[in-house]
Coordinates of C-alpha atoms and ligand atoms in Angstrom, one line a residue:
X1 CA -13.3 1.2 -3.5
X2 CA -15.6 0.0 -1.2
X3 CA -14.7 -1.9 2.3
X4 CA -17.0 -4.6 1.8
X5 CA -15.3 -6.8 0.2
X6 CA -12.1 -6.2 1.5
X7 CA -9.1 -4.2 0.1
X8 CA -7.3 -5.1 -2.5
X9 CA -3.3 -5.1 -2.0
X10 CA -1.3 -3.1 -4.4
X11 CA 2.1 -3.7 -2.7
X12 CA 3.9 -5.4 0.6
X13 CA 7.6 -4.4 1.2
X14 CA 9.1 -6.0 4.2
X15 CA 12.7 -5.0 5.1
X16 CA 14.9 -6.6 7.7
X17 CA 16.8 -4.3 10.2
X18 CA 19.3 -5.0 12.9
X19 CA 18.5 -3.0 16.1
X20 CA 20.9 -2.4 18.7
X21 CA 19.6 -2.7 21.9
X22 CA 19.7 -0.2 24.6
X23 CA 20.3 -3.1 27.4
X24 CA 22.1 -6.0 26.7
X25 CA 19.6 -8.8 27.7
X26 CA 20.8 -12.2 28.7
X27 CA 18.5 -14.6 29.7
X28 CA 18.7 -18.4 30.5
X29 CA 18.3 -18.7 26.8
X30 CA 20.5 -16.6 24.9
X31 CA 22.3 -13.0 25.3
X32 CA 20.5 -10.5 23.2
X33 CA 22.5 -7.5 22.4
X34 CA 20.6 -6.3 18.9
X35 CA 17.3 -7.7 17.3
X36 CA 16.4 -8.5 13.8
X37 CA 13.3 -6.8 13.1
X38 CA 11.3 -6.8 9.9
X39 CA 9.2 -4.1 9.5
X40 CA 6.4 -4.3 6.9
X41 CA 4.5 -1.4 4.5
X42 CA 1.5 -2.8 3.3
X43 CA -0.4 -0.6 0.5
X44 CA -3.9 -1.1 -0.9
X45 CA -4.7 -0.2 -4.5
X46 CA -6.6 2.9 -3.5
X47 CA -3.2 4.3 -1.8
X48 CA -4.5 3.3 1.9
X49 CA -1.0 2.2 4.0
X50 CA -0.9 0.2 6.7
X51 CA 2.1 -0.7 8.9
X52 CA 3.2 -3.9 10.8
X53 CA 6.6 -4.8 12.2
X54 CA 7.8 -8.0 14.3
X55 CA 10.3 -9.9 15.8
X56 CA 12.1 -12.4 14.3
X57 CA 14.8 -13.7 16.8
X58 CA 18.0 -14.4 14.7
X59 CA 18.9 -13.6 10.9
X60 CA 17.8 -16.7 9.3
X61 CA 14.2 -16.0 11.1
X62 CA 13.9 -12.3 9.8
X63 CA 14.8 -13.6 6.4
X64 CA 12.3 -16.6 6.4
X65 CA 9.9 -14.3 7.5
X66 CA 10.1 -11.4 4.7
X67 CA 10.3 -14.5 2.3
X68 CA 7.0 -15.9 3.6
X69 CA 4.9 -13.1 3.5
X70 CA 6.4 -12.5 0.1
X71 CA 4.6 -15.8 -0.8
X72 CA 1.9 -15.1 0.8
X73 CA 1.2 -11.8 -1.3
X74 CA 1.4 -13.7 -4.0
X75 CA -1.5 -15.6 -3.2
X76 CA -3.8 -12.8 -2.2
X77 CA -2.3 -10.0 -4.8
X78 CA -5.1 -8.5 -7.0
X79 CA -8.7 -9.8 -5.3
X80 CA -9.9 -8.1 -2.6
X81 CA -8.7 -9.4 1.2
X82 CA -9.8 -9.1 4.6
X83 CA -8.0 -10.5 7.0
X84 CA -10.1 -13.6 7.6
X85 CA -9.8 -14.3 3.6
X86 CA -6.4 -14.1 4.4
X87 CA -5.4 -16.9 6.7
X88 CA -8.5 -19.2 5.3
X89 CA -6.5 -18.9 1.9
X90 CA -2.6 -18.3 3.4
X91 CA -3.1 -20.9 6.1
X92 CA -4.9 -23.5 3.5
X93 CA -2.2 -23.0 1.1
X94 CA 0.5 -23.3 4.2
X95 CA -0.8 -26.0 5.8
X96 CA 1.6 -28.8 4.5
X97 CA 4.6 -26.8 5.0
X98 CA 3.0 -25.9 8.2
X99 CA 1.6 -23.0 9.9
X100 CA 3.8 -22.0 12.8
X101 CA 7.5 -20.4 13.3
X102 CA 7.9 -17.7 10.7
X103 CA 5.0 -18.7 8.5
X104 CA 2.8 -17.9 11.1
X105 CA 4.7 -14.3 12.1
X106 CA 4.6 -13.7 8.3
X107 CA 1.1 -13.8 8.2
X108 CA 0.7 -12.1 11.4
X109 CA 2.8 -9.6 10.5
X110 CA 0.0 -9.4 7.4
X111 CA -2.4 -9.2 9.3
X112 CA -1.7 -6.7 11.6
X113 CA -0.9 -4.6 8.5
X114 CA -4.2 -5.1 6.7
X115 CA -6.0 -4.0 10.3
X116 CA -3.5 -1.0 10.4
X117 CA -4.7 -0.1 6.9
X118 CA -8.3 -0.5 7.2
X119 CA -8.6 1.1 10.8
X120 CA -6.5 4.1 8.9
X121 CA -9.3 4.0 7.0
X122 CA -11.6 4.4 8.7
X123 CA -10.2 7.1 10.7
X124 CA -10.4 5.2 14.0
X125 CA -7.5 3.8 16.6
X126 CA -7.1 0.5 16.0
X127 CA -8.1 0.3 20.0
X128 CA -11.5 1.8 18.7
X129 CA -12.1 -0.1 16.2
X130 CA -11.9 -3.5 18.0
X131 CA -14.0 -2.1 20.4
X132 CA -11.9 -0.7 23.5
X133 CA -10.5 3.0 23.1
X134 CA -7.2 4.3 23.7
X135 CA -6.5 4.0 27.7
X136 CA -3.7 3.6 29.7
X137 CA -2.2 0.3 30.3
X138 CA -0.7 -1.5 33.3
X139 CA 2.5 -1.5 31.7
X140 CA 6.3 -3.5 33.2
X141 CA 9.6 -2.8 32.3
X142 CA 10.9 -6.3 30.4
X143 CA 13.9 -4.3 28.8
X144 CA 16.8 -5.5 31.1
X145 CA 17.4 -7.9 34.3
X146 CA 18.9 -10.4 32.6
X147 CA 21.1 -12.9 33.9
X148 CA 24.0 -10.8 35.6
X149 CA 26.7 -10.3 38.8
X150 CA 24.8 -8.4 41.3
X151 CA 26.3 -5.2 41.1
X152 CA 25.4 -4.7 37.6
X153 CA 22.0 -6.1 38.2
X154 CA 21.4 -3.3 41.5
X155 CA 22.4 -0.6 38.7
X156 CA 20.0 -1.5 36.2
X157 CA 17.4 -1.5 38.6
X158 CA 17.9 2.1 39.2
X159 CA 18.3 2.9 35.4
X160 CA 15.2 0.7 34.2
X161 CA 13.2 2.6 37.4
X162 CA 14.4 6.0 36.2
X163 CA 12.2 5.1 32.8
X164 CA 8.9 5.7 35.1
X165 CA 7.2 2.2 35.0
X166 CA 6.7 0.8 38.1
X167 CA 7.4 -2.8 37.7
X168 CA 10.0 -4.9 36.3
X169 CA 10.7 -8.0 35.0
X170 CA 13.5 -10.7 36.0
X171 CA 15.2 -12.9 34.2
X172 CA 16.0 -16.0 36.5
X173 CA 17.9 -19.5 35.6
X174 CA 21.1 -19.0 37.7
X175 CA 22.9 -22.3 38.9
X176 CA 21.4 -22.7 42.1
X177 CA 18.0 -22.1 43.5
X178 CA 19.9 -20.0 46.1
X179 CA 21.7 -17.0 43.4
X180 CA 17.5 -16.9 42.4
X181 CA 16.7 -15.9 45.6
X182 CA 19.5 -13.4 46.0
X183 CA 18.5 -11.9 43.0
X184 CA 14.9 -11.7 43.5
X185 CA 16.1 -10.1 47.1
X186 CA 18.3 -7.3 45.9
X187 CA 16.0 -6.4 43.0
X188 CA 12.9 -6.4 45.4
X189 CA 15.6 -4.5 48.1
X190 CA 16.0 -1.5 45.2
X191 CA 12.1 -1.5 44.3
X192 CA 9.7 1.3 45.8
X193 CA 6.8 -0.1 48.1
X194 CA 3.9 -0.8 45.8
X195 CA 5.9 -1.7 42.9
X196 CA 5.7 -5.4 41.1
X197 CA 8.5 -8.0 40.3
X198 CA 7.9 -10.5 37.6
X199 CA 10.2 -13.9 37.3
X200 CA 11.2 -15.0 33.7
X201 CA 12.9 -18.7 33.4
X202 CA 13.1 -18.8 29.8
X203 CA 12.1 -22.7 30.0
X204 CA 15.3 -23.2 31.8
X205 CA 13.7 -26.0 34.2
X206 CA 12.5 -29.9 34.3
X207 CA 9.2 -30.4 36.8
X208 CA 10.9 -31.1 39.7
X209 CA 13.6 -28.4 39.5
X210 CA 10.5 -25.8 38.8
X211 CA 8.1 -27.2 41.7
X212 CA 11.7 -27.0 44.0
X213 CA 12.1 -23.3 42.5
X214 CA 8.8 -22.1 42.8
X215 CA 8.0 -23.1 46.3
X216 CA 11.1 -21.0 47.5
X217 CA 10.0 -18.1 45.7
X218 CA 6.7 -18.4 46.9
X219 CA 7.2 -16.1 49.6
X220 CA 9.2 -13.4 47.6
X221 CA 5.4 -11.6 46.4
X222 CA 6.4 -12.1 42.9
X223 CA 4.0 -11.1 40.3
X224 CA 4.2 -14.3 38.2
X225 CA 6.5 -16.8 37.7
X226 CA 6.8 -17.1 33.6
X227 CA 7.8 -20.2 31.4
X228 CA 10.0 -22.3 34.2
X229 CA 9.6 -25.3 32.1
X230 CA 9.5 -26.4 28.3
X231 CA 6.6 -23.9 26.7
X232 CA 4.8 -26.5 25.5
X233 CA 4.6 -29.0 28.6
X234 CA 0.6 -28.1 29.1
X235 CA 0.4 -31.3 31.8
X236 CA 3.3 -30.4 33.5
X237 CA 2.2 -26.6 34.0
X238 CA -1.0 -27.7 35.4
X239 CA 0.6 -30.3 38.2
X240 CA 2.5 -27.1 38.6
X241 CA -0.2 -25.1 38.9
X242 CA -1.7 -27.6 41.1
X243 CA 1.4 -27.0 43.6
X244 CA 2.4 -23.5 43.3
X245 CA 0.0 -20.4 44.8
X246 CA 2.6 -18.3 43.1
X247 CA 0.4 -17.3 39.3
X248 CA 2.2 -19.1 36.6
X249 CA 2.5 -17.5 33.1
X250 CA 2.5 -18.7 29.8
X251 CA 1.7 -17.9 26.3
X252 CA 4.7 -16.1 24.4
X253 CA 5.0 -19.7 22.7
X254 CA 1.3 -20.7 21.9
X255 CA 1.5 -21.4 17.9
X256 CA -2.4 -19.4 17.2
X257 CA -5.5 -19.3 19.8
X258 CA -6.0 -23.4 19.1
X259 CA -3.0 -24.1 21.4
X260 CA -4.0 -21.8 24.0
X261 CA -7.0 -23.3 23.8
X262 CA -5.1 -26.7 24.4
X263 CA -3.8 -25.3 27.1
X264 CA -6.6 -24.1 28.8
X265 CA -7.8 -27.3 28.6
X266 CA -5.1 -29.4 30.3
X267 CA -5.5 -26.6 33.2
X268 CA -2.0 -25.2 32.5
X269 CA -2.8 -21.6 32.5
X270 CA -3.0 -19.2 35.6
X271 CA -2.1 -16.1 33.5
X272 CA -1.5 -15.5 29.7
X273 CA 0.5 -13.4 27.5
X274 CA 0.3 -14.2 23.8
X275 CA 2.9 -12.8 21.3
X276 CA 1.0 -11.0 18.3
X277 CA 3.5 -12.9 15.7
X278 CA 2.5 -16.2 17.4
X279 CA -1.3 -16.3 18.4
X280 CA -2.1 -15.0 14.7
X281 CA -1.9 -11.1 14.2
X282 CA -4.7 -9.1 15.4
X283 CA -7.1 -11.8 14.1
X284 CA -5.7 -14.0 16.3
X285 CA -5.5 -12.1 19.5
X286 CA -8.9 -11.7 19.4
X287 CA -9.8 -15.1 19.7
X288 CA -7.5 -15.7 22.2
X289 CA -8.9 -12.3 24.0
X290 CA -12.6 -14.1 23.5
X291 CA -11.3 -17.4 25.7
X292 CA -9.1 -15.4 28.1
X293 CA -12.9 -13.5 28.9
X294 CA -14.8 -16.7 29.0
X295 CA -12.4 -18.8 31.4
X296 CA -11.6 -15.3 33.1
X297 CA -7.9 -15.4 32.6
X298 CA -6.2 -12.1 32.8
X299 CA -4.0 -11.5 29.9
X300 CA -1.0 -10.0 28.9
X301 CA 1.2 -9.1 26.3
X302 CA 4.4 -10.2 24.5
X303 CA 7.1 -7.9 23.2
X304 CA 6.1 -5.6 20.3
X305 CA 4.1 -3.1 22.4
X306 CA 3.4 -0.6 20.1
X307 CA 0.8 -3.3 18.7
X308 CA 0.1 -5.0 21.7
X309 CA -1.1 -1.7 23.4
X310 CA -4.7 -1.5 21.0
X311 CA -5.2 -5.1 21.5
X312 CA -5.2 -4.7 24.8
X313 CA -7.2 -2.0 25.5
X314 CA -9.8 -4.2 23.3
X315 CA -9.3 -7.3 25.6
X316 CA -12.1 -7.3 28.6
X317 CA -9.3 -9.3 30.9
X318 CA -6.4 -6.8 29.9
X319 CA -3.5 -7.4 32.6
X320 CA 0.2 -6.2 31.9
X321 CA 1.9 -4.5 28.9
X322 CA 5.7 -6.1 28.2
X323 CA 7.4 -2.6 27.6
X324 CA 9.9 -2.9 25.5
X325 CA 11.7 0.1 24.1
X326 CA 13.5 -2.1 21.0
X327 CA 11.1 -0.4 18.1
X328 CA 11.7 3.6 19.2
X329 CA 14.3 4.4 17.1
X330 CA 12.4 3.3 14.2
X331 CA 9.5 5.5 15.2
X332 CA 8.3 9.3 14.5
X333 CA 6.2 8.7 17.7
X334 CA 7.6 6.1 19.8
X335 CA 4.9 4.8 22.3
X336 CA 4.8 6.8 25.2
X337 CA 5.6 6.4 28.9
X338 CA 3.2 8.8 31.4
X339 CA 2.2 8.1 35.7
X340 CA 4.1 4.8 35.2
X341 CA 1.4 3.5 32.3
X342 CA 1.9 3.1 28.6
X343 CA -0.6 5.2 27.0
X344 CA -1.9 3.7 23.4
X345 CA -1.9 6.5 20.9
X346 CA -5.8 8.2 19.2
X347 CA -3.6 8.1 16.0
X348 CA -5.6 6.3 13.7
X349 CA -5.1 3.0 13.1
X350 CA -1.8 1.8 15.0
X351 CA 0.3 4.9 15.1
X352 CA 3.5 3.7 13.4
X353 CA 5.1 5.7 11.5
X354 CA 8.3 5.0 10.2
X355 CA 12.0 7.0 11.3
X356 CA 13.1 6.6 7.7
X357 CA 16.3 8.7 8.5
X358 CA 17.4 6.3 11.1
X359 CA 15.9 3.1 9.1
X360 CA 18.5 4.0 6.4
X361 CA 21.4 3.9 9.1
X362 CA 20.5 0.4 10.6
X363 CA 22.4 -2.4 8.9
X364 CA 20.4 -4.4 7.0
X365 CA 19.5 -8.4 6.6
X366 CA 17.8 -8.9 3.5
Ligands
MG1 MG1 9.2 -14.8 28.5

């Protein structure tokens, strides 16, 4: 079959796996000790398969998800579809019900399969094909440093440093501005010279907690200072932005490239890190990618590395890779850790390729 009018799906199995997790991560948020992960096997009619997986936060999400992108099949099954034809006819047909939360990581997660599939294709990375190459990445170790009692939180450091990257990331929210700072302190204290530090509030904060918080940290040569208050809160990041020489980060939250855009536009965004799932698949990473390079914003990633890793290396203001390591037990070829970088994989397409031994041991939630 040709490519030129798209490819036509023959099948989409998604299935919903409980991961354990290798560190136990509480944040200001929630304590995360597995994730639900749905991983998805997209096949075209001429036998072409192409891989996605993503993150869906609690049970009820990972089955919301596998259910939407069931629906969504269903509306693209048997004529050919690229993946603009699939969110002008997915997100049309979605729009009442509304396109965000796990309709939108459904069709992400479609998305990112259908590129898998036709980069396999073409015998190209996926990297390649959006027009980077395979590099290695600025990559920081989001895996642990969650809320803690500092002994515990001095021996992860040495674990999580033991992995090779050089730079970590904090979770921070504790009662009092002061148990930040100690923390902050004795991480930094455990950290080789050279090495970055990263603050994660998970939206714990109102304004004038975060303004208070952020102007003691300012001194700490903290990397960023991520989502202090309510995600969304676009005038409220830019009077913080305003106050705060410390670079604030956002993104993980932005519901496709029209609220980053929104935020751009209130001046709420220092630094940006989309989530794949959440900004639109690959489809819309790349528009986000094409405002981060016209306002100059350097951007970064959110969870799901294996994927984020080509989009990156396609984005002209690349920044950080969020290593996780959630995915590797799932994978033949886990993504690789070298000279403190993440290296994206010449495989074609995305490189996934399933551990169906140890798929078939995880429980499962569908
Ligand atoms: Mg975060």
């Amino acid at each position: 079959m040709s490519m030129e009018n798209g490819l036509v799906i023959r099948s989409v199995r998604t299935r919903a796996v409980r991961v354990p997790l290798n560190f136990t991560l509480g944040t200001s948020a929630a304590i995360v000790r597995s994730v639900p992960l749905v991983l998805m096997d997209l096949v075209s009619a001429d036998g072409v398969e192409g891989r996605s997986y993503v993150f869906c936060y609690t049970s009820a999400g990972a089955k919301a998800v596998a259910a939407h992108a069931a629906e969504a099949v269903a509306l693209l099954e048997k004529s050919p579809v690229s993946p603009r034809r699939l969110w002008e006819v997915a997100a049309r047909r979605l729009a009442l019900l509304g396109v965000t939360g796990p309709v939108r990581m459904a069709l992400s997660a479609l998305d990112v399969a259908l590129w898998d599939a036709i980069a396999i294709r073409a015998a190209m990375p996926l990297a390649t094909l959006l027009g980077g190459a395979p590099r290695a990445l600025k990559a920081y170790d989001s895996r642990g440093l969650g809320l803690m009692p500092k002994e515990q939180l001095a021996a992860e450091v040495d674990k999580l440093l033991a992995g090779g990257l050089r730079a970590l990331k904090l979770r921070l929210g504790y009662p009092t501005v002061d148990e930040d700072l100690a923390a902050v302190r004795l991480v930094r204290g455990r950290m080789p010279d050279g090495s970055e530090l990263m603050v994660d509030y998970n939206q714990a904060l109102d304004l004038h907690e975060a303004t208070r918080r952020g102007l003691a940290l300012q001194a700490e040569g903290l990397t960023w200072l991520e989502e202090p208050i309510r995600h969304d809160a676009y005038q409220d990041y830019a009077a913080l932005c305003r106050k705060l020489d410390l670079p604030l980060q956002i993104g993980e939250n932005f519901n496709g490239p029209e609220a980053m855009m929104d935020a751009v536009l209130a001046g709420a965004v220092d630094l940006a890190m989309p989530d794949v799932s959440r900004i639109g698949g690959v489809t819309g990473w790349m528009q986000a990618a094409g405002l981060a390079s016209a306002r100059g914003i350097p951007l970064s990633s959110h969870l799901m590395p294996e994927i984020s890793a080509h989009l990156l290396a396609a984005s002209p203001t690349a920044h950080w890779l969020e290593y996780v390591d959630w995915a590797d037990c799932l994978l033949l070829q886990p993504l690789r850790i070298a000279n403190g970088e993440a290296i994206v994989p010449s495989r074609p397409g995305l490189g996934l390729e399933w551990n169906e031994d140890m798929i078939g041991r995880l429980e499962r939630m569908d």
